[in-house]
CSV table of N, CA and C in Angstrom, one decimal:
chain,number,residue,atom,x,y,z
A,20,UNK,N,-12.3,-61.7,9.9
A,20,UNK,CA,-13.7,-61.4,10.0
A,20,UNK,C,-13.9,-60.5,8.7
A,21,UNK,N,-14.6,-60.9,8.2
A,21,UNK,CA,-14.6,-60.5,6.6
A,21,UNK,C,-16.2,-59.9,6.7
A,22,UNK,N,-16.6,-58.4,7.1
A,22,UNK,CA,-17.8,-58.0,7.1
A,22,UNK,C,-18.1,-57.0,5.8
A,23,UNK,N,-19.1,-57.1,4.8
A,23,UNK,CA,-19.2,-56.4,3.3
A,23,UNK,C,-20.4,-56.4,3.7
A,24,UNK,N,-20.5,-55.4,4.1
A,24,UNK,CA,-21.7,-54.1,3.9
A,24,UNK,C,-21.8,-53.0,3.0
A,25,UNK,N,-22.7,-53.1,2.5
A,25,UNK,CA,-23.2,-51.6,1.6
A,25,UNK,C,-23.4,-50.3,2.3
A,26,UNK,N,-22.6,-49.1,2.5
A,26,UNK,CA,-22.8,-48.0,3.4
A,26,UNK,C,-23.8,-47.5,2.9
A,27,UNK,N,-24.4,-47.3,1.2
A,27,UNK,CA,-25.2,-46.3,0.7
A,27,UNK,C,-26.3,-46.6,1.4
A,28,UNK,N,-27.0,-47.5,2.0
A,28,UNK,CA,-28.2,-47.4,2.2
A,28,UNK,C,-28.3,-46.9,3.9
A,29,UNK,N,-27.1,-46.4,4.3
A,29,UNK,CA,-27.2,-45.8,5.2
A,29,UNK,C,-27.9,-44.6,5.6
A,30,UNK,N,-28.6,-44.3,6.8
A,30,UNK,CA,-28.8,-42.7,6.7
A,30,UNK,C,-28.1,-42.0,6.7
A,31,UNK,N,-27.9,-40.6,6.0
A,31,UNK,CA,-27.4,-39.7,6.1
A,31,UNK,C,-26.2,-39.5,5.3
A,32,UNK,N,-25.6,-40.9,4.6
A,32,UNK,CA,-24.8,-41.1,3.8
A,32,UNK,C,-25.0,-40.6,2.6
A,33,UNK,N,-24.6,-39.2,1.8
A,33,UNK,CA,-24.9,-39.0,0.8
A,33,UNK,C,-24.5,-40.1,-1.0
A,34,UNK,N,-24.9,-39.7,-1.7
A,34,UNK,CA,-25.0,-41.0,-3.2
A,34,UNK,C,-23.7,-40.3,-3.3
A,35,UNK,N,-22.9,-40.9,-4.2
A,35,UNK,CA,-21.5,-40.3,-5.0
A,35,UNK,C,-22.3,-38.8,-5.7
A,36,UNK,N,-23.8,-39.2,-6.3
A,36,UNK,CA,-24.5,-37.7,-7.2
A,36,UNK,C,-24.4,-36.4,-6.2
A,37,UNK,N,-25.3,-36.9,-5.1
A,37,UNK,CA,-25.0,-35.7,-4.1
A,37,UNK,C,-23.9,-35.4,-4.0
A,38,UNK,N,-23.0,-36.1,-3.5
A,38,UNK,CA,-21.6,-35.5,-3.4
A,38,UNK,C,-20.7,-34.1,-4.8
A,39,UNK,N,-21.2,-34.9,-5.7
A,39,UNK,CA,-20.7,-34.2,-6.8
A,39,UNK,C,-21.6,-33.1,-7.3
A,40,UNK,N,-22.7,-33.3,-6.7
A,40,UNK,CA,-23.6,-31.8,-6.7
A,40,UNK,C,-23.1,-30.9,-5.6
A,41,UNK,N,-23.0,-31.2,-4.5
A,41,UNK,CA,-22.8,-30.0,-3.4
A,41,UNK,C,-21.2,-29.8,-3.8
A,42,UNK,N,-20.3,-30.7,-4.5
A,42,UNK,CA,-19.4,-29.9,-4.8
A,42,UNK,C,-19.4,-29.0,-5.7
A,43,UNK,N,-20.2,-29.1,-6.5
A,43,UNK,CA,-20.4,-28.8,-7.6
A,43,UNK,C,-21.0,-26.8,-7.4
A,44,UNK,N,-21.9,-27.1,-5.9
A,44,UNK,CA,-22.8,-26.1,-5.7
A,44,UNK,C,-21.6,-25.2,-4.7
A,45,UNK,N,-20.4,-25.8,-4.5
A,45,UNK,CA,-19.2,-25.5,-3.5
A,45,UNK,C,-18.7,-24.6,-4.6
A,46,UNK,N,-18.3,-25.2,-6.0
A,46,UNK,CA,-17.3,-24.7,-6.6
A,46,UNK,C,-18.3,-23.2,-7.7
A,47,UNK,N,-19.2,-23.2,-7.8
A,47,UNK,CA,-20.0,-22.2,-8.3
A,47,UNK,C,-20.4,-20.9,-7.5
A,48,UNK,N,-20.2,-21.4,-5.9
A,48,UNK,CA,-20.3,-20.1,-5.0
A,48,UNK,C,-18.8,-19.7,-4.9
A,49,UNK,N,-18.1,-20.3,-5.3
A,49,UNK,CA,-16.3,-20.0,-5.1
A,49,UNK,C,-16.5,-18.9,-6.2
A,50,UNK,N,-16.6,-19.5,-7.7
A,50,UNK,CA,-16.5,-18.7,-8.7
A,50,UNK,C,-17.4,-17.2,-8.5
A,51,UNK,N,-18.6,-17.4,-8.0
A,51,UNK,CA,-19.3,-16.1,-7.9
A,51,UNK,C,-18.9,-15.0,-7.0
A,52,UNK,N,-17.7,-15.8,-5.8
A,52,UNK,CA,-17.1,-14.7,-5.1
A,52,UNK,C,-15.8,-14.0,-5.7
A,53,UNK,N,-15.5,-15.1,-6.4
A,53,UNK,CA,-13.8,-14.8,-7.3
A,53,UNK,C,-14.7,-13.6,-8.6
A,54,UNK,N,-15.5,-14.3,-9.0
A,54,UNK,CA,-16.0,-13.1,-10.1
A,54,UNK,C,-16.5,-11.5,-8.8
A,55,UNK,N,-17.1,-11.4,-7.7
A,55,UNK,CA,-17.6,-10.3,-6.9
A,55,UNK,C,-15.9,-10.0,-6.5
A,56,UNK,N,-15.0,-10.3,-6.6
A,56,UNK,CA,-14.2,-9.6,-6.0
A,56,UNK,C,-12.9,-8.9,-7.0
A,57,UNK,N,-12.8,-9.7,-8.6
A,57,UNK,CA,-12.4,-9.4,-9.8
A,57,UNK,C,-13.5,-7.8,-10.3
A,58,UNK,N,-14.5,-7.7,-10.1
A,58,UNK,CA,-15.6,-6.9,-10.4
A,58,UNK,C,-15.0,-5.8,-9.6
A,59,UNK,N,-14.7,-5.8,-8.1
A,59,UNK,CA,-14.2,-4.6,-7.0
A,59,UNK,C,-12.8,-4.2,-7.7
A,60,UNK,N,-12.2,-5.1,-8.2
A,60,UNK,CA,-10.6,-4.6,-8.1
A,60,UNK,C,-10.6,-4.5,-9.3
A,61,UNK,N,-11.7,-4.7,-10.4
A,61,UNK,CA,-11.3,-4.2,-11.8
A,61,UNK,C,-11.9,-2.4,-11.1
A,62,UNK,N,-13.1,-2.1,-10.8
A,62,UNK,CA,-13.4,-0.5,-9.8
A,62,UNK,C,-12.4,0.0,-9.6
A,63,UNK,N,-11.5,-0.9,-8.8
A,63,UNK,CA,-10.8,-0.2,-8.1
A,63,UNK,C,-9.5,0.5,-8.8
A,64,UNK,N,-8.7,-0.2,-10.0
A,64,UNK,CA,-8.2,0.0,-10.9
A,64,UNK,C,-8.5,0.9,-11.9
A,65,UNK,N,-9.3,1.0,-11.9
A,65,UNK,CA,-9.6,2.3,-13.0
A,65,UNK,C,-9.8,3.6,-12.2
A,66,UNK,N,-10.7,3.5,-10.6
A,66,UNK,CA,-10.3,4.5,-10.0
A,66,UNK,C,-8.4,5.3,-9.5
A,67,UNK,N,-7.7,3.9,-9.3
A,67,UNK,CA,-6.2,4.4,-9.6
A,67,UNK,C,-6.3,5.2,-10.4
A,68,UNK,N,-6.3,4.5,-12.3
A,68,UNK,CA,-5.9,5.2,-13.1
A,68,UNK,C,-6.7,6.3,-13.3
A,69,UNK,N,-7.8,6.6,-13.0
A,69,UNK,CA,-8.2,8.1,-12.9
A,69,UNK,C,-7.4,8.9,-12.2
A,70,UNK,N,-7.0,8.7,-11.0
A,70,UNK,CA,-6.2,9.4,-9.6
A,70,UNK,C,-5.1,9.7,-10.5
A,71,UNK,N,-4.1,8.5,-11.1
A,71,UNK,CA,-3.2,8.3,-11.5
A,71,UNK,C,-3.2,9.9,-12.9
A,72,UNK,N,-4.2,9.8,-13.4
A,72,UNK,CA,-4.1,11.0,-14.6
A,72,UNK,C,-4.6,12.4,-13.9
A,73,UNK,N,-4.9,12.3,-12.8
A,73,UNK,CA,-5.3,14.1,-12.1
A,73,UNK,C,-3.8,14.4,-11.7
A,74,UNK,N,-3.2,12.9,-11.4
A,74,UNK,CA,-1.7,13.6,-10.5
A,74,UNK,C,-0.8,13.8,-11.8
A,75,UNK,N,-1.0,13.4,-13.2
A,75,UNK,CA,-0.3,13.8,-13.6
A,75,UNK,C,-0.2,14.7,-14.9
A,76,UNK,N,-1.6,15.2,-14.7
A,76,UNK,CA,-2.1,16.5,-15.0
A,76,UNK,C,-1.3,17.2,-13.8
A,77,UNK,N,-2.0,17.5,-12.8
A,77,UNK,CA,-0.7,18.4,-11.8
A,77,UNK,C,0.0,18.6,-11.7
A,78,UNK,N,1.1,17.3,-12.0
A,78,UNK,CA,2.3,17.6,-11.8
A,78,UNK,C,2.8,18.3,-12.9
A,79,UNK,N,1.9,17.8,-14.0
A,79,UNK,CA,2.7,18.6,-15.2
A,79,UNK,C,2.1,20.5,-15.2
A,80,UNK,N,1.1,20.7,-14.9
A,80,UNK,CA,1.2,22.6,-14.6
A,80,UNK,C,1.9,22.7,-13.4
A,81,UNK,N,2.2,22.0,-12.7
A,81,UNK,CA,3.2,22.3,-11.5
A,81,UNK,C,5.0,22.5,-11.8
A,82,UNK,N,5.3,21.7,-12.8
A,82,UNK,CA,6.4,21.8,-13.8
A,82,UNK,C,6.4,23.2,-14.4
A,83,UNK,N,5.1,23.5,-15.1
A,83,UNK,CA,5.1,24.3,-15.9
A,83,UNK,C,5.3,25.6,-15.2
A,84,UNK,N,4.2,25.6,-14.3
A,84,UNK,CA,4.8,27.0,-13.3
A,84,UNK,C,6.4,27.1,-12.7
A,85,UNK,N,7.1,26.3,-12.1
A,85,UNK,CA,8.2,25.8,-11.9
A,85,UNK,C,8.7,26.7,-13.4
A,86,UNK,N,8.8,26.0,-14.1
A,86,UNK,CA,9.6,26.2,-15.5
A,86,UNK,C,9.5,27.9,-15.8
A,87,UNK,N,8.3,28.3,-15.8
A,87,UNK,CA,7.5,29.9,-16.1
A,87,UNK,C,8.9,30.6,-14.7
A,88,UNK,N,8.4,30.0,-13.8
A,88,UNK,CA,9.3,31.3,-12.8
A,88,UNK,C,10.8,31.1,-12.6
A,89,UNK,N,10.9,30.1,-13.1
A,89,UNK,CA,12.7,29.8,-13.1
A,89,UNK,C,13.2,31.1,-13.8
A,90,UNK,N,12.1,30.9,-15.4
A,90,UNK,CA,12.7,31.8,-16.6
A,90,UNK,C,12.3,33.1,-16.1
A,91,UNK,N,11.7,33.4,-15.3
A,91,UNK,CA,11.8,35.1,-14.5
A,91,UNK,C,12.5,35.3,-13.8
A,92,UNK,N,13.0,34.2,-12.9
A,92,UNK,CA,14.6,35.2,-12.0
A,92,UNK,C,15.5,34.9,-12.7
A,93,UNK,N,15.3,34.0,-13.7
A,93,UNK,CA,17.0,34.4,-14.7
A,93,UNK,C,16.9,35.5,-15.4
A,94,UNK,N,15.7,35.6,-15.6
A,94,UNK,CA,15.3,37.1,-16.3
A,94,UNK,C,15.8,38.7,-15.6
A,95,UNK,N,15.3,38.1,-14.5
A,95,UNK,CA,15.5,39.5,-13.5
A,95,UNK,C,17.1,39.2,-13.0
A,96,UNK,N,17.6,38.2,-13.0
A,96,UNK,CA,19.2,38.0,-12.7
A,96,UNK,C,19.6,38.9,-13.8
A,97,UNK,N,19.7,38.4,-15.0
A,97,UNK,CA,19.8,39.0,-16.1
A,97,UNK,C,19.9,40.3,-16.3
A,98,UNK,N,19.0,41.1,-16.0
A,98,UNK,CA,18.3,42.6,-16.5
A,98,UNK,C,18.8,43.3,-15.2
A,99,UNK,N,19.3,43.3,-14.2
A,99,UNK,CA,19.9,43.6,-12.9
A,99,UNK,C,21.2,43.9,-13.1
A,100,UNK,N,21.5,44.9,-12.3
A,100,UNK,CA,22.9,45.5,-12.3
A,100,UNK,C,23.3,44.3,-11.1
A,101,UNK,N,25.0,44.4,-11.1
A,101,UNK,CA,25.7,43.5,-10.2
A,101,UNK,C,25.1,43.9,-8.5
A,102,UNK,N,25.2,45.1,-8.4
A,102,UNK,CA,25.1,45.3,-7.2
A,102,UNK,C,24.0,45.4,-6.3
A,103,UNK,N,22.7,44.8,-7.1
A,103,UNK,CA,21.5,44.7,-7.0
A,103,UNK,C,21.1,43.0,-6.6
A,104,UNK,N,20.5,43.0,-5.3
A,104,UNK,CA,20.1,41.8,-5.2
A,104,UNK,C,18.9,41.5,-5.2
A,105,UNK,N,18.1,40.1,-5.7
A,105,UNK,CA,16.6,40.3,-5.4
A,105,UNK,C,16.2,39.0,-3.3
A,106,UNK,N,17.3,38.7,-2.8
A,106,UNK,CA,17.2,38.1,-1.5
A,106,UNK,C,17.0,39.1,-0.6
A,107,UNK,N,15.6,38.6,0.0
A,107,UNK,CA,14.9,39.8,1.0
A,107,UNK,C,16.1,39.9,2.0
A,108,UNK,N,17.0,39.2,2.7
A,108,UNK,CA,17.6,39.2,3.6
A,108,UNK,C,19.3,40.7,3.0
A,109,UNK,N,19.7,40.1,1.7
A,109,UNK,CA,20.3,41.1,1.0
A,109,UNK,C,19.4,42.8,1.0
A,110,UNK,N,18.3,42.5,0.9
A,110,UNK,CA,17.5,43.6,0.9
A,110,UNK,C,17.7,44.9,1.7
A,111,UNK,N,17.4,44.1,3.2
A,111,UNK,CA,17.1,44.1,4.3
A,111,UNK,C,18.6,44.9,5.3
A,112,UNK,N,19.6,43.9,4.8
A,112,UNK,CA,20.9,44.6,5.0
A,112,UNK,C,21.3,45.7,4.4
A,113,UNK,N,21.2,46.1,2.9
A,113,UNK,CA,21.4,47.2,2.5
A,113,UNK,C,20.6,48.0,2.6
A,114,UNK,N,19.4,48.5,3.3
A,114,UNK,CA,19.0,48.9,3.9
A,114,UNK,C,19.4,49.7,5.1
A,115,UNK,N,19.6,48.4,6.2
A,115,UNK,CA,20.6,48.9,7.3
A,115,UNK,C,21.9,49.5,7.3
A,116,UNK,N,22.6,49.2,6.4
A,116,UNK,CA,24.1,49.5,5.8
A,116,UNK,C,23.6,51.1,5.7
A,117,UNK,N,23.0,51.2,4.6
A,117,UNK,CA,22.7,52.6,4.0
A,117,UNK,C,21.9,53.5,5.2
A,118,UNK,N,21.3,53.4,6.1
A,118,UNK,CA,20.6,54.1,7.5
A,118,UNK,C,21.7,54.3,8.3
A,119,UNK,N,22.6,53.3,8.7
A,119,UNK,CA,23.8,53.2,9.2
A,119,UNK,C,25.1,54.2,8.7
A,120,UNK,N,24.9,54.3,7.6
A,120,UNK,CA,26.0,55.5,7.4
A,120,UNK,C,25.3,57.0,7.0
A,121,UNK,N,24.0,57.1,6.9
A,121,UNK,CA,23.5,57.9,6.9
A,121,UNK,C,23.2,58.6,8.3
A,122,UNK,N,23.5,57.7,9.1
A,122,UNK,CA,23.4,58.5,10.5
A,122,UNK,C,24.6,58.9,11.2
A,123,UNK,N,25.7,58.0,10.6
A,123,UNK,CA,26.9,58.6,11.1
A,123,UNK,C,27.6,59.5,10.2
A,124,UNK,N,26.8,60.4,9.1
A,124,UNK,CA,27.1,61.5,8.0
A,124,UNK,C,26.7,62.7,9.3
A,125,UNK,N,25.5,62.0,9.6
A,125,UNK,CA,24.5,63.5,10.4
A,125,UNK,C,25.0,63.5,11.9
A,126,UNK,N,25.9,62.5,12.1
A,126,UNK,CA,26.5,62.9,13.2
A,126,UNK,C,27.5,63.5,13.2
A,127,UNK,N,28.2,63.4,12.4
A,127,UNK,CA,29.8,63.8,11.7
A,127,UNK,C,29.2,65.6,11.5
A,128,UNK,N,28.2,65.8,11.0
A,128,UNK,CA,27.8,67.3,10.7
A,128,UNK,C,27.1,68.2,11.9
A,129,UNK,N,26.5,67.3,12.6
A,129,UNK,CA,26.1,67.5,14.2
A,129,UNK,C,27.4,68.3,15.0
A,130,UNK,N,28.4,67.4,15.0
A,130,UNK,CA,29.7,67.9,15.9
A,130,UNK,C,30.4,68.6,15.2
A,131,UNK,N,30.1,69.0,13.9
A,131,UNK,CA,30.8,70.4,12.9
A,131,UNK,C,30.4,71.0,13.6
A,132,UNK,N,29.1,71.3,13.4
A,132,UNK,CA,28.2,72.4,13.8
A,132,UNK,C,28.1,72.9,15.1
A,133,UNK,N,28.4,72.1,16.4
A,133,UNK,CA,28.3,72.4,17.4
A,133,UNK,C,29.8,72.7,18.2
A,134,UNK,N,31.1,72.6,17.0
A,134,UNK,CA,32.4,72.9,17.5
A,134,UNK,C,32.5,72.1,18.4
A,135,UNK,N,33.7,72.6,18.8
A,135,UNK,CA,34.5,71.9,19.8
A,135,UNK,C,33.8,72.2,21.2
A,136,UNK,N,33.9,71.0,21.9
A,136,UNK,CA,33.3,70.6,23.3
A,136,UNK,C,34.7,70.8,24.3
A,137,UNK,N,34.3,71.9,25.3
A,137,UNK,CA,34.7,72.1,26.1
A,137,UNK,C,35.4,71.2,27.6
């Protein structure tokens, strides 16, 4: 059964032209969203590299203070007698040390003073 019919004059059948136009009108909304979304991430890329040069501006005076106070406790290491510490906790003990035998001087002078206990 050998049936040759022409589909174009069908309804609703688009021409090969329409076809190649609504592709056509397919592939130009593609491009307009590929260009809307190249436009965001080229934004967005330069906002990095902004971010990108604040952090490293900071980091670099953050170095620099770093570098500034290193060269002060080598300084004060330096300029210090041995037996001098700058660690609050070192501090803090010779402190106690020194209260500590200061009280057992004035007790040692307490029991001079008050002789022998009966």
């Amino acid at each position: 059964m050998a049936v040759d019919m022409d589909t174009e004059d069908w309804l609703g059948c688009p021409t090969p032209l329409e076809m190649y136009q609504h592709q056509c009108s397919l592939l130009v909304d593609e491009l307009a969203e590929t260009e809307r979304m190249l436009r965001r991430a080229r934004a967005n890329i330069a906002g990095l590299v902004q971010m990108n040069d604040l952090l490293a501006t900071g980091k670099a005076s953050a170095e620099a203070a770093l570098r500034q106070a290193l060269e002060r406790i080598s300084a004060m290491d330096d300029d210090a007698p041995d037996n001098v510490s700058f660690r609050p906790i070192d501090l803090v003990t010779g402190q106690r040390d020194h209260l500590f035998r200061e009280n057992q001087r004035l007790l040692m002078e307490l029991k001079v003073l008050r002789g022998p206990q009966p």
